[in-house]
Coordinates of C-alpha atoms and ligand atoms in Angstrom, one line a residue:
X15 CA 2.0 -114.5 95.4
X16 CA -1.4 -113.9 97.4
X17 CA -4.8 -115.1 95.9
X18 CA -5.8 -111.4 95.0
X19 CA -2.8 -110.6 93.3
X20 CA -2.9 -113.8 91.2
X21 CA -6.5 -112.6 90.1
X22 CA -5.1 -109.5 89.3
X23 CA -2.5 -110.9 87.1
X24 CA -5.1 -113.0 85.3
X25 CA -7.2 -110.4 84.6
X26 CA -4.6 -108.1 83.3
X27 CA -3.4 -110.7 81.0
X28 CA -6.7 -111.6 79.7
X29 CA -7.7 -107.8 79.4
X30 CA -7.0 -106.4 75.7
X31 CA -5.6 -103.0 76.5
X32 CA -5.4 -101.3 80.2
X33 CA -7.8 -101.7 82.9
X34 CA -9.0 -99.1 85.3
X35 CA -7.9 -98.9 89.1
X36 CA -11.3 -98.4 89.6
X37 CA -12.4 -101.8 87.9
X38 CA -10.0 -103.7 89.7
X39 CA -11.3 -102.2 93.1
X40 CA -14.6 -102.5 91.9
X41 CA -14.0 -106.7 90.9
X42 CA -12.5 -107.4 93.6
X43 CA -14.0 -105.5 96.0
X44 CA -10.6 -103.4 97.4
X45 CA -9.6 -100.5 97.9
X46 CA -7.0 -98.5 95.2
X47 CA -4.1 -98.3 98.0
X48 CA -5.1 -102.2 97.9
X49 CA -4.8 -102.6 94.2
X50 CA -1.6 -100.6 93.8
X51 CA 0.0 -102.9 96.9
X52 CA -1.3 -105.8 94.7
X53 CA 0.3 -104.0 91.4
X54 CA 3.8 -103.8 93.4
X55 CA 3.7 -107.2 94.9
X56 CA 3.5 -108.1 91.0
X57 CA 6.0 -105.9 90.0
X58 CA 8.3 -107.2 92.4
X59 CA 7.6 -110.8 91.2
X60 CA 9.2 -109.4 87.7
X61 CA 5.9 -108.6 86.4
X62 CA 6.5 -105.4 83.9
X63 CA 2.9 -103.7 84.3
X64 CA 2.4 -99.9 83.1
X65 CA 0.2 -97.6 85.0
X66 CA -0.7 -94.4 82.9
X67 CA -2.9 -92.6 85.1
X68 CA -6.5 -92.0 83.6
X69 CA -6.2 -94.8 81.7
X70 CA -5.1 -98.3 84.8
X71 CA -3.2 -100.7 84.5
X72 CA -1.4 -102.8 81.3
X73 CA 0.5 -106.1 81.8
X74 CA 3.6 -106.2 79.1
X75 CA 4.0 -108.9 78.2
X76 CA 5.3 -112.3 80.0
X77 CA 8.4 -112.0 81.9
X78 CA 9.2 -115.9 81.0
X79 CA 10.6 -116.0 84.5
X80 CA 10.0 -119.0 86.4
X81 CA 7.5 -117.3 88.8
X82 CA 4.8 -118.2 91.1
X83 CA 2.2 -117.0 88.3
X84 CA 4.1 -118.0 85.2
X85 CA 5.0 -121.4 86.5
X86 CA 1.5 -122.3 88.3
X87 CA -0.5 -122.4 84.7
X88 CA 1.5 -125.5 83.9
X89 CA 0.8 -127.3 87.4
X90 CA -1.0 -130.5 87.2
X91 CA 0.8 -132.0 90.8
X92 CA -1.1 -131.2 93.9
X93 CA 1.7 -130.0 96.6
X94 CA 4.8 -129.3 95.1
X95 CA 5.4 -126.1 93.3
X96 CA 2.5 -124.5 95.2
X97 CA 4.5 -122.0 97.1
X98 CA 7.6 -120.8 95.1
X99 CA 9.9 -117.9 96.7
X100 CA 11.1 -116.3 93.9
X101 CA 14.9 -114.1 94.0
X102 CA 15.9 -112.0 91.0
X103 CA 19.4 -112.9 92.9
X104 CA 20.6 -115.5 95.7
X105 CA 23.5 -116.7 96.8
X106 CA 22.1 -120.2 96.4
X107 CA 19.0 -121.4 96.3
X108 CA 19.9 -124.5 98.1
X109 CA 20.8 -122.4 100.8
X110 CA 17.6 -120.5 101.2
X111 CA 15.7 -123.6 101.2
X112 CA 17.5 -125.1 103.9
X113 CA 16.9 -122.0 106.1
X114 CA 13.5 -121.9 105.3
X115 CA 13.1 -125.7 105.9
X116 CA 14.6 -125.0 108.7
X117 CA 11.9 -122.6 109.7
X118 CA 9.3 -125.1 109.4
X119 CA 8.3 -124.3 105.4
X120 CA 6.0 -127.4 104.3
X121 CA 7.3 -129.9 101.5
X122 CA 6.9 -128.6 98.0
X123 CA 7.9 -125.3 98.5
X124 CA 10.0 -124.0 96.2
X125 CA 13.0 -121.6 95.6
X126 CA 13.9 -120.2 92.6
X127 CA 16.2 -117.7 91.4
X128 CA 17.3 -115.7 88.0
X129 CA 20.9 -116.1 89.2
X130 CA 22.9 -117.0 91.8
X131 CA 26.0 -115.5 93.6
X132 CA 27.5 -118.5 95.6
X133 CA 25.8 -121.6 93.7
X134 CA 27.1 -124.8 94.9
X135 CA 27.7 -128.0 93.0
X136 CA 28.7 -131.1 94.3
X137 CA 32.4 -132.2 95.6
X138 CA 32.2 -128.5 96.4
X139 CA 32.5 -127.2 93.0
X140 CA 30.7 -123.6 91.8
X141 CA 27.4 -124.1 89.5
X142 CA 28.2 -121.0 88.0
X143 CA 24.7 -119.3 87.5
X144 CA 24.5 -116.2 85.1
X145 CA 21.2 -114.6 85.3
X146 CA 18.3 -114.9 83.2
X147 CA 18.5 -117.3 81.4
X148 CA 18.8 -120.8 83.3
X149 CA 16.6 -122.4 86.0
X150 CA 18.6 -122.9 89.2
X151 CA 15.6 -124.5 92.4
X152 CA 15.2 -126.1 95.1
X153 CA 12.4 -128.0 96.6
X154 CA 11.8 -128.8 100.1
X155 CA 11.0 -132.3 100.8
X156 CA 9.7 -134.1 103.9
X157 CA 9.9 -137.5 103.4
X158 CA 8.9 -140.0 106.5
X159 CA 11.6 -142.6 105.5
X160 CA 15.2 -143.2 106.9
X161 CA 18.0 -141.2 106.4
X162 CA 19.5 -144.2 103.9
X163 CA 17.1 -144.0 101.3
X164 CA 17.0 -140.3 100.9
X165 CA 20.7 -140.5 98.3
X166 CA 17.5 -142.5 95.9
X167 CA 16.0 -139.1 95.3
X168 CA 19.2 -138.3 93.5
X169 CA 18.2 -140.9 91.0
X170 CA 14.4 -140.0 91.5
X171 CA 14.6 -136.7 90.7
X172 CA 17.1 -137.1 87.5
X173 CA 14.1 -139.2 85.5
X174 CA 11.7 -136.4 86.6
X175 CA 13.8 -134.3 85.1
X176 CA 14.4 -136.8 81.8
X177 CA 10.7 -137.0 81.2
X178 CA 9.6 -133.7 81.5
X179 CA 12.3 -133.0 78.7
X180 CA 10.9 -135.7 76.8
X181 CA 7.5 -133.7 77.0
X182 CA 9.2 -130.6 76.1
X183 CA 11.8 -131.2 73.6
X184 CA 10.9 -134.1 71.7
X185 CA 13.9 -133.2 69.6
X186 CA 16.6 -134.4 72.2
X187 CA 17.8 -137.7 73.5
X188 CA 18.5 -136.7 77.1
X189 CA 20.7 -139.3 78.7
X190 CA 20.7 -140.1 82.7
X191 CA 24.5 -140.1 83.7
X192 CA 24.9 -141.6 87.7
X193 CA 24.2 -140.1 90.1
X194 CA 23.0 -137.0 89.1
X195 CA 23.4 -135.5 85.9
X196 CA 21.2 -134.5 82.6
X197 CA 23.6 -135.2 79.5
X198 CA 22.5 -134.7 76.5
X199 CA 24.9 -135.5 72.9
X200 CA 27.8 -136.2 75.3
X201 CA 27.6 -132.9 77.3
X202 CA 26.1 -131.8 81.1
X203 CA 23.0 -130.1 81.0
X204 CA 21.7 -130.6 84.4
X205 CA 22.8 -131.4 87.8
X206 CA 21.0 -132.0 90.8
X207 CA 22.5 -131.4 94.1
X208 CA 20.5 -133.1 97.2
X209 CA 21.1 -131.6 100.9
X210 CA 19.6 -133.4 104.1
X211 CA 19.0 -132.3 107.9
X212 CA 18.7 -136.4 109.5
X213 CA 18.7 -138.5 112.4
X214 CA 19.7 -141.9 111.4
X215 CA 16.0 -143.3 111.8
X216 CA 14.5 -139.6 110.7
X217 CA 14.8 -137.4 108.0
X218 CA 14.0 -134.0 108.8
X219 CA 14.3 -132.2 105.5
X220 CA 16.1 -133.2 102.1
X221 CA 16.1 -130.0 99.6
X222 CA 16.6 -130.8 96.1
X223 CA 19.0 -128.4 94.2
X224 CA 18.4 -128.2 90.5
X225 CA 20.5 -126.1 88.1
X226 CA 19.4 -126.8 84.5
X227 CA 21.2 -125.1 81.6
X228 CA 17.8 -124.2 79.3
X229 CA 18.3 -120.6 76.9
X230 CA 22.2 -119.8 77.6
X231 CA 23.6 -118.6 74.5
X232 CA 27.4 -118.9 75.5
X233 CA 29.2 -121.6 77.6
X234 CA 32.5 -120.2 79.5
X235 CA 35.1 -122.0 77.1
X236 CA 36.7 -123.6 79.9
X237 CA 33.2 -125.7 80.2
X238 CA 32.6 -125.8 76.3
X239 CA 33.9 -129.2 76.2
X240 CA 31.5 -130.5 79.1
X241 CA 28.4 -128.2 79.3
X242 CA 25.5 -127.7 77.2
X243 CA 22.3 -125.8 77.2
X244 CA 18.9 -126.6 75.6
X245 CA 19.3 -123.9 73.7
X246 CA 22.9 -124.7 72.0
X247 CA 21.3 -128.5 71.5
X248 CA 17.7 -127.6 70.3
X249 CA 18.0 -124.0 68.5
X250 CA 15.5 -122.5 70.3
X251 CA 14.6 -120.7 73.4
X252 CA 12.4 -122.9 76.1
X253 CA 10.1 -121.7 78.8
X254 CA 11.8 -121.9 82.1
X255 CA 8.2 -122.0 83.7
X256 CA 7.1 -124.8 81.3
X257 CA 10.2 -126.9 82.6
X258 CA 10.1 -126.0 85.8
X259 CA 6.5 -127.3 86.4
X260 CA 6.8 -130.2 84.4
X261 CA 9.8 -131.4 86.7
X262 CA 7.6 -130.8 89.5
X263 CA 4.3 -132.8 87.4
X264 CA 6.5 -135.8 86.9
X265 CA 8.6 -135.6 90.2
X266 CA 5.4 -135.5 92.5
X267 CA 4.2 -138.5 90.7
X268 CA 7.4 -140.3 91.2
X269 CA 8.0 -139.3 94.6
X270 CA 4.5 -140.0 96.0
X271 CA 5.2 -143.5 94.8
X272 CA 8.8 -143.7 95.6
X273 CA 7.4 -143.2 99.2
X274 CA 5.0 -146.6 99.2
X275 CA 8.0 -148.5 98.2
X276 CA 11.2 -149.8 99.6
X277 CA 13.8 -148.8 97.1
X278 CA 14.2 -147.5 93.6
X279 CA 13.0 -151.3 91.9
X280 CA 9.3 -149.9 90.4
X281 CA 11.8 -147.3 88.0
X282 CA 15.0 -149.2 87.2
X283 CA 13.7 -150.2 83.8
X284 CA 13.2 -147.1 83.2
X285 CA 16.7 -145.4 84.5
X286 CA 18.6 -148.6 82.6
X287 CA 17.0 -147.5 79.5
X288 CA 18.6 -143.8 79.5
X289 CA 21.6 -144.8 81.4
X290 CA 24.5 -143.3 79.6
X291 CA 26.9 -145.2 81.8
X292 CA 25.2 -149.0 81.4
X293 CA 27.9 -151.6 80.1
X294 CA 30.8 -148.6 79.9
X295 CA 34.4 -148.3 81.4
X296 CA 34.4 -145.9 83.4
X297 CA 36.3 -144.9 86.7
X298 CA 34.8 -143.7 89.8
X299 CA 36.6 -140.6 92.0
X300 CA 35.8 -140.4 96.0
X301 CA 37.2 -138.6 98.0
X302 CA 40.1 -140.7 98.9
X303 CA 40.0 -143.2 96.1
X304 CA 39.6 -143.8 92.7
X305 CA 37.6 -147.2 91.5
X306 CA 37.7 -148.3 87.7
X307 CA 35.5 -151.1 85.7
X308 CA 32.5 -151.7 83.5
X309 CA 29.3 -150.4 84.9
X310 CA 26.8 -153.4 84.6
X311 CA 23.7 -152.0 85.8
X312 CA 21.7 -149.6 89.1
X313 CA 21.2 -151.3 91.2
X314 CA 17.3 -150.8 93.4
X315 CA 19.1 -149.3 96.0
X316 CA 20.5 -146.6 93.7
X317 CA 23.8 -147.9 93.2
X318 CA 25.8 -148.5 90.8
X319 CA 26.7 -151.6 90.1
X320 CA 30.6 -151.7 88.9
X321 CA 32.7 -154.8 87.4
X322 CA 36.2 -154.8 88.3
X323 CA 38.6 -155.9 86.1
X324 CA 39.5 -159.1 88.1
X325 CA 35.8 -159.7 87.8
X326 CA 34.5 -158.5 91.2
X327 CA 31.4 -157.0 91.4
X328 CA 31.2 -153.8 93.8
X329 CA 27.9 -151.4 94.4
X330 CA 28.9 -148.2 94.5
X331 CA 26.8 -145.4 96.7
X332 CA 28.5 -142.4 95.5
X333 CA 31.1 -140.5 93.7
X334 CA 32.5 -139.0 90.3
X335 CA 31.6 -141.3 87.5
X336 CA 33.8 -140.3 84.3
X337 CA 33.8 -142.5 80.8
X338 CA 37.2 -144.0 80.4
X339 CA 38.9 -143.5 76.8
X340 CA 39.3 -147.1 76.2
X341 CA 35.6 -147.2 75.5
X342 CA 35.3 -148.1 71.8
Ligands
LIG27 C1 26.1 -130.7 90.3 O1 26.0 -131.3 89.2 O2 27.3 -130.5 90.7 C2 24.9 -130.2 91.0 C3 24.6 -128.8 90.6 C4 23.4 -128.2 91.3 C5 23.1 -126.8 91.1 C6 21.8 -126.3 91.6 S1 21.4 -124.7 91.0 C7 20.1 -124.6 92.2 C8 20.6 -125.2 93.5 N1 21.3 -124.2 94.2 C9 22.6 -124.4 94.3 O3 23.5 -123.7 94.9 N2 22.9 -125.6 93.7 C10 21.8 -126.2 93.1

């Protein structure tokens, strides 16, 4: 959203009841073709603003939709979060990053939509996406390291994620589950799907996929088992736009010094601390294998680190990690 339209928007929502076309043109020194361009640019960020002529101009009320003006409130980080494209509707916001990293967009952009059509998860499952109520995003990243560390963002971005639901719902015990998941009492919440353009010495983009279950009412009872919302585990709606920023708060932080190190060693404590999987049986499915043993730690690379049951110790770099049923 432009600057003007953003001072629109905080003037209608300070304003007690309607303000005049010709006040806006008046503060902001525009024409009224201008303001009503302004009006529909708003509108069209889901902004629901009545016009009754004679009278100007009335925001609603708050869409809750994790929009440029609804999200930037919360913003304490400097870059990320800055530029958000917002879709009522995509295919997949992974997707749309990806082409627009492609066309040169600068790190921290992000995109956001209310639903998806063709969201992806990883082993090329479908993040089914109904619209809404959930946050699905992706941020564009630009980080100068080599292609080999970027699968650490994985990690990096799951305790962003972890501590801004810490902030939010104190309520919860959200657990990290490797590589990439939010679980909270038992069940997926979150998952976080990383996508890179590389050279082996030169990353040229990495866009971060989040799709966060946050006010869903009902999970599709094939999934009831294994999914959760925030919703179903707190009783009560939460601000998409509150989470959203606080992800990108925390993750800035994290990345920024992620970036002056080598590996993931300055956060282990904390990712061993929430680690659903740390001393579990659990067994590991690749592509072409499947790997079994008692998960003894992360290691700083990202790893996990995996006892066999002859007592060998493997690091593993990625996969399906699923709790065995032998665990007492
Ligand atoms: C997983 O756990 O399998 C990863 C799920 C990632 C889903 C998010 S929703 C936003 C972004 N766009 C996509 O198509 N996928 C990611």
């Amino acid at each position: 959203m432009n600057t003007i339209s953003h001072h629109i928007l905080d003037r209608l929502r300070r304003a007690e009841s309607f303000v005049s076309g010709e006040t806006l043109c008046h503060e902001f020194g525009i024409t009224r073709s201008a303001v009503w361009k302004h009006i529909r640019l708003l509108r069209h960020e889901g902004y629901e603003i009545q016009a009754i002529s004679g009278r100007g101009y009335h925001l609603e009320a708050m869409t809750g939709r994790p929009v440029q003006a609804e999200v930037q409130p919360w913003l304490t980080c400097q870059r990320f979060g800055q530029k958000i494209h917002y879709h009522t509707v995509a295919t997949s916001t992974n997707v749309l990053a990806k082409s627009l990293a492609g066309e040169g967009a600068p790190e921290g952009t992000v995109v956001v939509a209310d639903s998806q059509s063709g969201g992806r998860g990883r082993m090329g499952r479908t993040w089914i996406s109904p619209p809404d109520v959930n946050l699905y995003f992706s941020l564009i990243l630009r980080p100068a390291v080599p292609s080999i560390r970027v699968p650490q963002l994985t990690l990096l971005v799951a305790v962003a994620i972890h501590q801004a639901l810490r902030d939010l719902t104190l309520e919860l015990t959200p657990m990290i589950k490797w590589p990439n998941d939010i679980v909270v009492n038992g069940k997926k919440l979150c998952g976080v799907l990383c996508e890179m353009q590389s050279e082996p010495d030169l990353t040229h983009f990495v866009v971060v996929g989040i799709g966060m279950n946050v006010n869903q009412r009902e999970i599709p009872l094939e999934l009831q088992q294994i999914a959760t919302s925030l919703l179903l585990e707190s009783g009560r709606e939460s601000s998409r736009p509150a989470l959203l920023a606080a992800i990108m708060n925390h993750f800035e932080r994290l990345y920024d010094q992620w970036l002056l190190e080598d590996d993931l060693a300055f956060i282990l404590p904390y990712i061993n601390n929430y680690a659903l999987l740390q001393s579990k049986k659990v067994s590991i499915d690749q592509r072409n294998q499947q790997l079994t043993g008692t998960v003894i730690g992360i290691a700083r690379g990202g790893e996990l680190q995996l006892q066999s049951e002859d007592g060998t110790t493997m690091l593993i770099s990625s996969g399906e990690a699923n709790l065995r049923k032998d665990n007492g």
